[in-house]
XYZ file of C-alpha atoms in Angstrom:
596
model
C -35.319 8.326 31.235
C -32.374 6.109 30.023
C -31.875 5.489 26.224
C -32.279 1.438 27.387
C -35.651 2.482 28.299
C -36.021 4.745 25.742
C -35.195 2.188 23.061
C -37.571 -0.485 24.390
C -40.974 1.838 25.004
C -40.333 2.660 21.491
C -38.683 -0.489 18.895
C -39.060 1.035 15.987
C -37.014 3.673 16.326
C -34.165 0.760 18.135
C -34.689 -0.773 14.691
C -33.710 2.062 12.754
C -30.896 2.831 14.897
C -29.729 -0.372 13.852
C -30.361 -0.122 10.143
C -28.764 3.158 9.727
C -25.781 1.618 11.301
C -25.909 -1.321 9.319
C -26.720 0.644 6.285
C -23.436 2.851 6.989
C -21.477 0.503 7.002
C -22.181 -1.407 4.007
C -22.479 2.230 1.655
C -18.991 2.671 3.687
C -17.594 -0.977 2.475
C -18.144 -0.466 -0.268
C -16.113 2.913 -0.917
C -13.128 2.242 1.554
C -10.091 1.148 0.192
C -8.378 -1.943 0.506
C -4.435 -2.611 0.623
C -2.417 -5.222 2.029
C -0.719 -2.366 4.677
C -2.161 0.279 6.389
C -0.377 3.904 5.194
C 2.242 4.683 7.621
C 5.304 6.639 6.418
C 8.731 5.032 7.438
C 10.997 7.409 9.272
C 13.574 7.348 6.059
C 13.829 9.796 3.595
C 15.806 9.152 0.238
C 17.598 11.568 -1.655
C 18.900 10.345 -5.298
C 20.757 12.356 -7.674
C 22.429 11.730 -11.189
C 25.276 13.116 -12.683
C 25.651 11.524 -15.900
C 29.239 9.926 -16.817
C 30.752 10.630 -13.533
C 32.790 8.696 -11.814
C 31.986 7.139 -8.142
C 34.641 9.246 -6.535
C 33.885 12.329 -8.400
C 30.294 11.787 -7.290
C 31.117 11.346 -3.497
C 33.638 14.178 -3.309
C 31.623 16.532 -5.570
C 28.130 15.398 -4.934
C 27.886 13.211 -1.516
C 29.344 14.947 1.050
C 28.198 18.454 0.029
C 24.575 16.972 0.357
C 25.167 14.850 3.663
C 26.666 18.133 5.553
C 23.642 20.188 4.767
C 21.459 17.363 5.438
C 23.172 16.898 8.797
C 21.830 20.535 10.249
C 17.816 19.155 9.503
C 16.577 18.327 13.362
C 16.055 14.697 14.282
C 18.002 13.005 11.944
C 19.302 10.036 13.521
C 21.848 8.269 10.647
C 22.917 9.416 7.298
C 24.010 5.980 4.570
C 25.125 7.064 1.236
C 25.850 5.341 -1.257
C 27.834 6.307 -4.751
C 28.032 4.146 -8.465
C 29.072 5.374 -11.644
C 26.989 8.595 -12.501
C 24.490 8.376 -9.204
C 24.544 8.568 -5.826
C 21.983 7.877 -3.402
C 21.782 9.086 0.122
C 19.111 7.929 2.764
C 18.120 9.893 6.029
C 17.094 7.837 9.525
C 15.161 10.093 11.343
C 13.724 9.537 14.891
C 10.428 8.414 15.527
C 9.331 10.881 17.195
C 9.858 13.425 14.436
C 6.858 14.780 11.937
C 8.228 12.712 8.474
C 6.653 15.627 6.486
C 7.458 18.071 8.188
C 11.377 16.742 8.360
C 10.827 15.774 4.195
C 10.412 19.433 3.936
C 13.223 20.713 5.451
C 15.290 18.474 3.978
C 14.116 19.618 0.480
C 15.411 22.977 1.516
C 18.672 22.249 3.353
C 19.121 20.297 -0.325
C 18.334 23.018 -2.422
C 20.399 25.693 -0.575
C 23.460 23.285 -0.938
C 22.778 22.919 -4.963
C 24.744 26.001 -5.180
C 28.006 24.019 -4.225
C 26.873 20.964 -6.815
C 28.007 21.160 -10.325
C 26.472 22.675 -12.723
C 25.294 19.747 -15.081
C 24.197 17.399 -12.284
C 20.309 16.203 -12.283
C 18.179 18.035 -9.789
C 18.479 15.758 -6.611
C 15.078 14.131 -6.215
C 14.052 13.925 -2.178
C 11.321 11.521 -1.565
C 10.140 9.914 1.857
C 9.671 6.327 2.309
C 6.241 4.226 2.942
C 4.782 0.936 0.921
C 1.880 2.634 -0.328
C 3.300 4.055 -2.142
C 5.132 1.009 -4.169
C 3.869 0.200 -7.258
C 1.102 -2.269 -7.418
C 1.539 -3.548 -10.099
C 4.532 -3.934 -12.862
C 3.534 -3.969 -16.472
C 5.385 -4.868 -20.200
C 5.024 -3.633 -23.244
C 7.382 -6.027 -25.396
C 7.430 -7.322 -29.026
C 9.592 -8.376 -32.355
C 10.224 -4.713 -32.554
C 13.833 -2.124 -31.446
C 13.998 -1.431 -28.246
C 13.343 2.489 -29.196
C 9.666 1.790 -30.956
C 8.835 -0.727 -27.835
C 9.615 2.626 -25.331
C 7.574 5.018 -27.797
C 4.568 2.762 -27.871
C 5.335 2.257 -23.730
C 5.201 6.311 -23.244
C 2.721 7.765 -25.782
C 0.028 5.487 -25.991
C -0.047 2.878 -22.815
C 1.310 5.015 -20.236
C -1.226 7.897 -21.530
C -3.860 6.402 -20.996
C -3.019 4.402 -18.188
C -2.434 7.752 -16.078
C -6.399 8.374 -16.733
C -7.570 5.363 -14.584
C -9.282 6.416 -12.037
C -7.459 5.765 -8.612
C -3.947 5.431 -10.678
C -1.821 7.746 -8.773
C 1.838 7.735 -11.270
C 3.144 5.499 -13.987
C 6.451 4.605 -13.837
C 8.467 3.993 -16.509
C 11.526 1.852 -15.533
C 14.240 1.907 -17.763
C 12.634 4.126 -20.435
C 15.112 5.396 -23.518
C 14.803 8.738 -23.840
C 14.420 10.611 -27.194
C 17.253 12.549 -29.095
C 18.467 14.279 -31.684
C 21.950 12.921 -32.491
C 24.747 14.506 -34.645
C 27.201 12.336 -35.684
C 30.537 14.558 -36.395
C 32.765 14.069 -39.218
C 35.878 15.380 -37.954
C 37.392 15.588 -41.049
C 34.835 17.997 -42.417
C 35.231 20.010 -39.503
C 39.082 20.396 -39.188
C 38.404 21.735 -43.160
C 36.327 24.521 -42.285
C 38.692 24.974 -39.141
C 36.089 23.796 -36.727
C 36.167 22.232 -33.337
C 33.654 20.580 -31.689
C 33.041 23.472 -29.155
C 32.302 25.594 -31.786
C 29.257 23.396 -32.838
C 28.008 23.047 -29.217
C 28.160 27.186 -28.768
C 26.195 27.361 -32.404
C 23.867 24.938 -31.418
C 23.415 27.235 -27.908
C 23.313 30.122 -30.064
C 20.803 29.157 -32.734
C 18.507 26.770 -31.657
C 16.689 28.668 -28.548
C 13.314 30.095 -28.491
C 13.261 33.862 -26.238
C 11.334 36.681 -24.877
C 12.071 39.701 -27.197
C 10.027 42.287 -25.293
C 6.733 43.755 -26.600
C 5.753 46.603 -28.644
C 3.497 49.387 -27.903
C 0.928 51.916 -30.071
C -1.717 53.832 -29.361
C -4.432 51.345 -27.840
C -2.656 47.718 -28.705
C 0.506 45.806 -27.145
C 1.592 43.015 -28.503
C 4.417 40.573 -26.686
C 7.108 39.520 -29.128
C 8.823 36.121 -29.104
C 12.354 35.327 -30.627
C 11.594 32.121 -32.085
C 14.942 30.462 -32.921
C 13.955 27.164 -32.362
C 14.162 24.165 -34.703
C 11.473 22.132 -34.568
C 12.380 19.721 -37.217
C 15.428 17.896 -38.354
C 15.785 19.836 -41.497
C 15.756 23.313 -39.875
C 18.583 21.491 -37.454
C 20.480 20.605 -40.338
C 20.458 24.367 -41.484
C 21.390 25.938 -38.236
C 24.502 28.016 -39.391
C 27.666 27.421 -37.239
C 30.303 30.180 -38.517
C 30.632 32.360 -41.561
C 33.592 31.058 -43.410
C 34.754 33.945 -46.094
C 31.595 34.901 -46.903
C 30.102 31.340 -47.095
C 27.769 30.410 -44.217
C 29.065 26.266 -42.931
C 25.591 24.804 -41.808
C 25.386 21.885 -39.337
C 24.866 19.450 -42.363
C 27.940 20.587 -43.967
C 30.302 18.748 -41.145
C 27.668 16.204 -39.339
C 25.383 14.208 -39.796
C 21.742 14.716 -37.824
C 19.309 12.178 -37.711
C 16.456 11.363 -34.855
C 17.117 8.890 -32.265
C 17.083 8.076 -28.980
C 20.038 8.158 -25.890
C 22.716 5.510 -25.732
C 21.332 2.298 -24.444
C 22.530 1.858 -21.131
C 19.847 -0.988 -19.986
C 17.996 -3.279 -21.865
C 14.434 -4.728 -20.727
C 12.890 -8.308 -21.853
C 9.923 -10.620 -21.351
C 9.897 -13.978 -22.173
C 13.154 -13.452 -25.041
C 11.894 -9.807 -26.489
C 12.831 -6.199 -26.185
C 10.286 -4.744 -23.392
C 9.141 -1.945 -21.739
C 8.399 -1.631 -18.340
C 5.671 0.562 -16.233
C 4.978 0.426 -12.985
C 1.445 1.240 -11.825
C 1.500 3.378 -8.414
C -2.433 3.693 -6.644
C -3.507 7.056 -4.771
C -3.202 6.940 -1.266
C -6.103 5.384 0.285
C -7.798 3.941 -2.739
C -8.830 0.704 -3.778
C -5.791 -1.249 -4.752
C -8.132 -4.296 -6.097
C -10.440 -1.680 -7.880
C -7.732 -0.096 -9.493
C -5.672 -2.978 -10.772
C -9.330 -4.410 -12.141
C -9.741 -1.441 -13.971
C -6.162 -1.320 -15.382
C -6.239 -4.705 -16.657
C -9.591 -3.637 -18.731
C -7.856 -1.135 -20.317
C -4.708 -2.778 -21.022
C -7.336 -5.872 -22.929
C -8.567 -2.462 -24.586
C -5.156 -1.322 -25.595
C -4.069 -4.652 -26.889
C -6.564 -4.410 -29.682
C -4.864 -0.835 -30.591
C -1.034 -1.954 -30.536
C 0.379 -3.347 -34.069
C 0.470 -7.019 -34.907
C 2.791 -8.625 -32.298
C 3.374 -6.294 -29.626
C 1.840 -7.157 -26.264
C 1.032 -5.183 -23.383
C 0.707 -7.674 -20.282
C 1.120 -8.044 -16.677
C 4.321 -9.002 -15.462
C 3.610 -8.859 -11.574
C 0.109 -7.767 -9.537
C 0.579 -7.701 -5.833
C -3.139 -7.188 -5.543
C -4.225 -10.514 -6.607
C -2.530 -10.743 -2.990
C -4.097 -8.862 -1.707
C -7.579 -9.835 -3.123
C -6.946 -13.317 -1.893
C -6.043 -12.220 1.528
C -9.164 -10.145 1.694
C -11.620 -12.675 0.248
C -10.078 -15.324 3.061
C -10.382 -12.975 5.925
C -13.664 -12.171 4.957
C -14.888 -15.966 4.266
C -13.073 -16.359 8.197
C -15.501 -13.398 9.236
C -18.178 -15.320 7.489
C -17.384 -18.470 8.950
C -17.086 -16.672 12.286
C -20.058 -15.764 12.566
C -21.767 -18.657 11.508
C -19.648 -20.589 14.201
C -20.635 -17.797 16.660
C -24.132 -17.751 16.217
C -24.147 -21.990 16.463
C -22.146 -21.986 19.597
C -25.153 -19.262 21.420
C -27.494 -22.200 19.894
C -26.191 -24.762 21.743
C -25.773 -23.065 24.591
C -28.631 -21.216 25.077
C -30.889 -23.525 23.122
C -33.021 -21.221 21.566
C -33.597 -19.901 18.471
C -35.208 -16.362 19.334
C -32.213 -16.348 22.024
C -29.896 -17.189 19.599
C -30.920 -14.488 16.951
C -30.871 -11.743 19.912
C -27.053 -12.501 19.933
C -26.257 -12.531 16.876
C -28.016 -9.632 15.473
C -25.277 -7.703 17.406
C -22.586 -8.948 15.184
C -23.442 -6.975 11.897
C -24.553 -4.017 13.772
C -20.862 -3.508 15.618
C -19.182 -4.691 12.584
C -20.584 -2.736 9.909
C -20.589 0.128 12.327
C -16.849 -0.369 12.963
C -16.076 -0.130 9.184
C -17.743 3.250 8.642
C -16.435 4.606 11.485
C -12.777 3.372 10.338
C -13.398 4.458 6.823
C -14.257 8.245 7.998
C -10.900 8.064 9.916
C -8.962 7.573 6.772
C -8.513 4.184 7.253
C -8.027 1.142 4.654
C -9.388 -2.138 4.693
C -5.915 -4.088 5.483
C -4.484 -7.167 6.818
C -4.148 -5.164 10.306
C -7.877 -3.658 10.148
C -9.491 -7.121 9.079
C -7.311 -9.323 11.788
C -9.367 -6.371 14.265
C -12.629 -7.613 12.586
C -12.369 -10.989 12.965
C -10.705 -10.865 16.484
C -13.840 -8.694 17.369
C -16.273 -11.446 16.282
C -16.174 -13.752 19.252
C -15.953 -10.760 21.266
C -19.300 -8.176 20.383
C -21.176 -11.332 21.031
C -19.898 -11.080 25.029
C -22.549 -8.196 26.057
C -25.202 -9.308 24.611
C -24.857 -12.563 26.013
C -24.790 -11.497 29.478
C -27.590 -8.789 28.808
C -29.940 -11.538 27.249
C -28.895 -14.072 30.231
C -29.827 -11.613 32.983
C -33.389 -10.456 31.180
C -33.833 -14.363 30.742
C -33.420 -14.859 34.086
C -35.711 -12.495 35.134
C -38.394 -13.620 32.828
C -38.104 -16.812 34.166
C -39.759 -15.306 37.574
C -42.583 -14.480 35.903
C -41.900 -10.727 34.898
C -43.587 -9.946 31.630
C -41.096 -9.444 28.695
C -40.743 -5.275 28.846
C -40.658 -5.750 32.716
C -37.867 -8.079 32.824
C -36.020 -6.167 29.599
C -35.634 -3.090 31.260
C -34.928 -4.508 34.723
C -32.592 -6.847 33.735
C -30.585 -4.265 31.714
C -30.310 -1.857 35.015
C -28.932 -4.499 36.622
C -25.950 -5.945 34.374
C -25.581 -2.220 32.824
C -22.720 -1.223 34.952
C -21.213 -5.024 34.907
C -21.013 -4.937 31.402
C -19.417 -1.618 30.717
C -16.542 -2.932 33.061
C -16.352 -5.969 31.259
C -16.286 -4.104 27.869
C -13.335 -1.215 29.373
C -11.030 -4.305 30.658
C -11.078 -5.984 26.925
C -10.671 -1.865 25.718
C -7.691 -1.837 28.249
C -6.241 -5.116 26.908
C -5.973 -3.246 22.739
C -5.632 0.117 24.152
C -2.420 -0.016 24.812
C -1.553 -1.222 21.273
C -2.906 2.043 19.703
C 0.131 3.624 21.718
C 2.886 1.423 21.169
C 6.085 3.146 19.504
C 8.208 2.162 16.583
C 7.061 0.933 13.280
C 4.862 -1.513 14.509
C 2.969 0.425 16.716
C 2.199 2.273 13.568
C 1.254 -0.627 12.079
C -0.903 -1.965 14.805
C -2.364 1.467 15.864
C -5.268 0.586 13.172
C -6.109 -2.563 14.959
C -6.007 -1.411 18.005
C -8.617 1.055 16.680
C -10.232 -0.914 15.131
C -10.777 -3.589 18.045
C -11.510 -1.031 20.365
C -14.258 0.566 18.381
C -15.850 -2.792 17.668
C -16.069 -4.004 21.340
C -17.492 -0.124 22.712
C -20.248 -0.603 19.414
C -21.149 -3.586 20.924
C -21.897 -2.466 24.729
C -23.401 0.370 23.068
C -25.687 -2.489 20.899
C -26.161 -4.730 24.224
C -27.826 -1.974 26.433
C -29.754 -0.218 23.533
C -30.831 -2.662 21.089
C -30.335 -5.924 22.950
C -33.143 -4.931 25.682
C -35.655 -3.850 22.746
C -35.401 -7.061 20.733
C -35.549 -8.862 23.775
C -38.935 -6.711 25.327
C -40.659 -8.243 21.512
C -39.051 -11.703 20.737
C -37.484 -13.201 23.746
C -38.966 -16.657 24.550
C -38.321 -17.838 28.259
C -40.755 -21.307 28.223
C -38.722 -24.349 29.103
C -40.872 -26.475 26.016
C -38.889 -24.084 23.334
C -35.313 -25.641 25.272
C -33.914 -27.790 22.075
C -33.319 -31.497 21.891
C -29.328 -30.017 21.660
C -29.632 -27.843 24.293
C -30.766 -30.579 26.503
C -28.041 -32.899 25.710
C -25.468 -29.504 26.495
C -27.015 -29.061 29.678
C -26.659 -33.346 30.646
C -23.013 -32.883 29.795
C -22.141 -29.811 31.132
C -23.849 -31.134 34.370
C -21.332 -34.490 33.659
C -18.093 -31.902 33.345
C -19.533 -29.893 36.263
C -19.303 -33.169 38.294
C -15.993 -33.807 36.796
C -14.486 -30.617 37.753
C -15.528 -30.928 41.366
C -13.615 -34.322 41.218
C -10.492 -32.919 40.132
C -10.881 -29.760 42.202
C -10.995 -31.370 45.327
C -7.780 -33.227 44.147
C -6.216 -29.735 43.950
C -6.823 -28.720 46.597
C -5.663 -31.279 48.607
C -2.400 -31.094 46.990
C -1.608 -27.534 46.235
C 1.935 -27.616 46.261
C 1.822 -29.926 43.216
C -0.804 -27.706 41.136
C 1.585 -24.980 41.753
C 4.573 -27.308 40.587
C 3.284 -27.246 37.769
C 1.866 -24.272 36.639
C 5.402 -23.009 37.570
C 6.647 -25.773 35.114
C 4.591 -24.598 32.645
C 5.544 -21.130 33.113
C 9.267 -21.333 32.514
C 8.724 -23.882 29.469
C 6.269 -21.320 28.041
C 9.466 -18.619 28.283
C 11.894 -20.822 26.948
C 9.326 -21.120 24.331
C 9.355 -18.289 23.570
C 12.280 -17.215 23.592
C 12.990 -20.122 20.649
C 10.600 -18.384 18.736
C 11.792 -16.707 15.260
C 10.321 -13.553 14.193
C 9.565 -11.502 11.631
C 7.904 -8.309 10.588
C 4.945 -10.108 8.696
C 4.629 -13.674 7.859
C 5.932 -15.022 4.241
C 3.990 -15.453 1.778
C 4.205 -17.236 -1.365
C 3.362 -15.092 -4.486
C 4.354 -17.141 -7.027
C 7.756 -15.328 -8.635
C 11.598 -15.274 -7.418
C 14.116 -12.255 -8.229
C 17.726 -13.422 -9.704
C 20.494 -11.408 -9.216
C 23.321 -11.876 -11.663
C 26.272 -9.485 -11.393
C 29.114 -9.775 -13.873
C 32.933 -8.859 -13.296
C 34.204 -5.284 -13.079
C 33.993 -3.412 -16.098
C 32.404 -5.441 -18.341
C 30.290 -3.896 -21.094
C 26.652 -3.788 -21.753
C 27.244 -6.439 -24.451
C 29.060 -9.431 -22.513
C 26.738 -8.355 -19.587
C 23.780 -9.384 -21.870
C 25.537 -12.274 -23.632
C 25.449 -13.724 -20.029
C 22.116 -12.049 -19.510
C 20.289 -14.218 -22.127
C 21.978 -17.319 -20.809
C 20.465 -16.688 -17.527
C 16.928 -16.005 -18.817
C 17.277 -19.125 -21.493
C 17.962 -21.682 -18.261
C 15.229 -19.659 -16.558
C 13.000 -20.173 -19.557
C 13.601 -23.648 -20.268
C 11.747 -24.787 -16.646
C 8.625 -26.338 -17.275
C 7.191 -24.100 -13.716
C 8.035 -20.572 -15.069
C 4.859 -19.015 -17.110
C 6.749 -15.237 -17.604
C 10.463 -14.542 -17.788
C 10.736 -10.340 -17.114
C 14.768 -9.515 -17.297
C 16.598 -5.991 -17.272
């Protein structure tokens, strides 16, 4: 016994069938994420280091090319671009696309950190990282007020980015420009050259004083207790008193020849919104999560943490790509929407009835819904590629029902009772409508293999598509034939008024294409003319066509770059800074200036 026949000797169990699906697939909607690109990892890897106060050739000679020969021995890499500025570098690996990017981020990491051995000693740990757009922040936030630049980056680090980092979904918190904290001792070189002091001396005392050690442990009958050399100031008084030489029997503390006060590192960036010192933090989401979810929930507790901050400062939102993304979303799935409402009119009209019409249509949620949980328990996200699968599919699950329904219609019409002409109507078209449902497969298939970076970008819509349409030949000879066998209606008096007038003018355009199909064929050479015409103008055509990775969009914000001459300071770089952002400022279009 076939499941077709199986399905229609007992509907109930074809209606849960379909409810399970259905009911998948919303539980699944509602827990898969959403971003605007699926996760694909671009075959780049970035390595950035820092060696504070260097210069660029120092860095390039010292740093670069020490790093680019080890990183030359990791398999598949393809190019090797480095760059170096004043205290960094930065060094990014093409690697071919045929090559594991994990896998080759991991041997990288290695051929780096056998190579650190050859890099001076007071460079930054070189940080490897691989390259992919989930994993861009999502959104950009500012902490700013009438306050220093040093209480604005406290605030920014201790209390906002704390509790940021326990959002659910929030994956880092970057903090872009942040000052660090120090302790700063201000020298008084006279002082020092009293006591005969240099400055090493101070730096080897400090070295020698202020550390915390392992002393061993000691052991008695029964007991051991671990002891701890605890050298360590932990506040600026017990720095002060950290003893740097004994001078003729007199100890010279730190606070005898410099001063010590708390701080924070030299500013080497300044941040601003709208006019006022600023911090920045960048909000990066877990891979596969809910981008929209997560900036939703972010922007409740940032309205939370505004009531905490003191009088004046503000933490707000200085860019949210998921509002984007949100948008996109909600329009693809009002097109969906509007899809199938269009669908499920056009299978009125044309086969002018309403138990028909419903047969047809009922197949849309079941292969739609069923295509989302199966693409959520293969990791994927609900994106612009997944969706553009959805609503291509739309217009197409429709196609097997259709010619199920038309064939079980037909042989109803003979006078076959309902279950009769279900199940013998469904033999017949069975096979015809798997090959119809492999040559649309065939058509996406090859898009899941495609190379490059789009073909990882299109693999989930080829996926996606071809799950859709193989959900819905599964729906047409399962479910199809048991709705049909209860509610299919084959009298001619249940033909609408609008089905009557499709059938008079389909019977005028079938008259009209025999017309201008005799013409055709009476002149071939012409109808061939010009399908040739058409053919080369089409190339052409395309050929004219620009393209682009994804369309533009318009999101509302531009990016000035304003680079001043060689060597000039911090100072007349802002000077020129806050002219910029003034003139920015002053247009009546711009809501939120956000300069560093």
């Amino acid at each position: 016994m076939s499941i077709t026949d199986v399905c229609i000797k007992k509907p109930v169990f074809a209606w849960m069938i379909m409810a399970a699906t259905i009911i998948f697939g919303l539980v699944a909607a509602q827990r898969i994420g959403i971003s605007q690109f699926p996760d694909v990892d671009f075959p780049t890897i970035n390595i950035s280091v820092s060696w504070d106060g260097a210069n660029p050739e120092a860095v390039e000679t010292d740093v670069v090319e020490f790093i680019e020969e080890a990183v030359t021995q990791v398999e598949g890499v393809k190019s090797i671009t480095s760059s170096a500025r004043q205290g960094s570098a930065n060094i990014t690996v093409e690697l071919d696309l045929s090559r594991n990017v994990d896998l080759a981020l991991q041997d990288v990491q290695t051929k780096v950190s056998q190579a650190q051995r050859r890099l001076p000693l007071d460079i930054d740990p070189p940080v490897v990282s691989k390259s992919n757009p989930e994993d861009q922040p999502i959104m950009w936030l500012g902490v700013s007020g009438p306050f220093s630049q040093q209480v604005v980056s406290d605030f920014a680090r201790y209390r906002v980015k704390e509790r940021l980092q326990t959002v659910p979904g929030v994956g880092e918190v970057m903090l872009g420009g942040l000052l660090e904290r120090n302790v700063r001792i201000w020298v008084d070189a006279q002082k020092l050259d009293a006591h005969g002091l240099t400055v090493t001396d101070l730096v080897a005392a400090l070295q020698r004083e202020h550390v915390e050690l392992p002393a061993g442990r000691i052991e008695t009958e029964g007991r051991e207790v671990n002891v701890r050399f605890m050298g360590e100031a932990l506040d600026l008084e017990t720095l002060r008193d950290v003893v740097v030489r004994e001078d003729a029997g007199r100890a010279v503390y730190l606070h005898d020849v410099a001063i010590v006060e708390d701080g924070f590192e030299d500013e080497r960036r300044l941040a601003r919104v709208n006019g006022e010192p600023a911090q920045a933090l960048g909000i990066k989401k877990q891979r596969g999560a809910n981008a929209v979810a997560v900036a939703k929930e972010v922007r409740q507790v940032l309205a939370d943490l505004q009531k905490d901050l003191p009088e004046g400062m503000n933490a707000s939102i200085n860019f949210d790509s998921t509002q984007f993304i949100e948008e996109s979303v909600h329009e693809i799935e009002f097109e969906l929407l509007l899809a199938c409402i269009l669908t499920a009119f056009v299978c009125w009209v044309f086969l002018g009835s309403l138990s028909s019409t419903l047969n047809v249509v009922l197949a849309i949620p079941m292969s739609l819904l069923g295509t989302v949980a199966v693409i959520y328990f293969l990791g994927f996200t609900l994106n612009t590629f997944t969706l553009l699968g959805l609503a291509l599919a739309v217009g197409i699950v429709v196609d097997d029902a259709i010619m199920v329904l038309e064939n079980i219609f037909r042989h109803a019409e003979e006078g076959k009772d309902r279950v009769r002409a279900a199940r013998e109507g469904t033999a017949e078209i069975t096979f015809a409508a798997l090959a119809a449902t492999l040559a649309v497969v065939a058509i996406f298939l090859p898009v899941v293999f495609m190379k490059g970076i789009i073909g990882r970008f299109f693999l989930q819509f080829g996926v996606t598509l071809c799950v859709a349409v193989l959900l819905s030949y599964v729906e047409a000879i399962t479910l199809a034939p048991a709705r049909c066998a209860q509610l299919l209606k084959t009298s001619r008096e249940h033909r609408s008024r609008v089905g009557v007038v499709v059938d008079k003018a389909f019977t005028k355009l079938e008259n009209l294409y025999a017309r201008v199909l005799a013409w055709g064929l009476v002149r071939p050479y012409r109808v061939l003319l010009v399908a040739v015409a058409m053919l080369v103008l089409s190339a052409f055509a395309f050929k004219a066509l620009p393209g682009e990775f994804v369309p533009s969009q318009d999101q509302g914000r531009m990016s000035v770059r304003l680079q001043t001459a060689v060597g000039s300071s911090l100072e007349e770089t802002n000077r020129l800074f806050k002219r910029a952002e003034d003139f920015v400022a002053s247009r009546p279009e711009v809501t939120r200036v956000f300069a560093v």
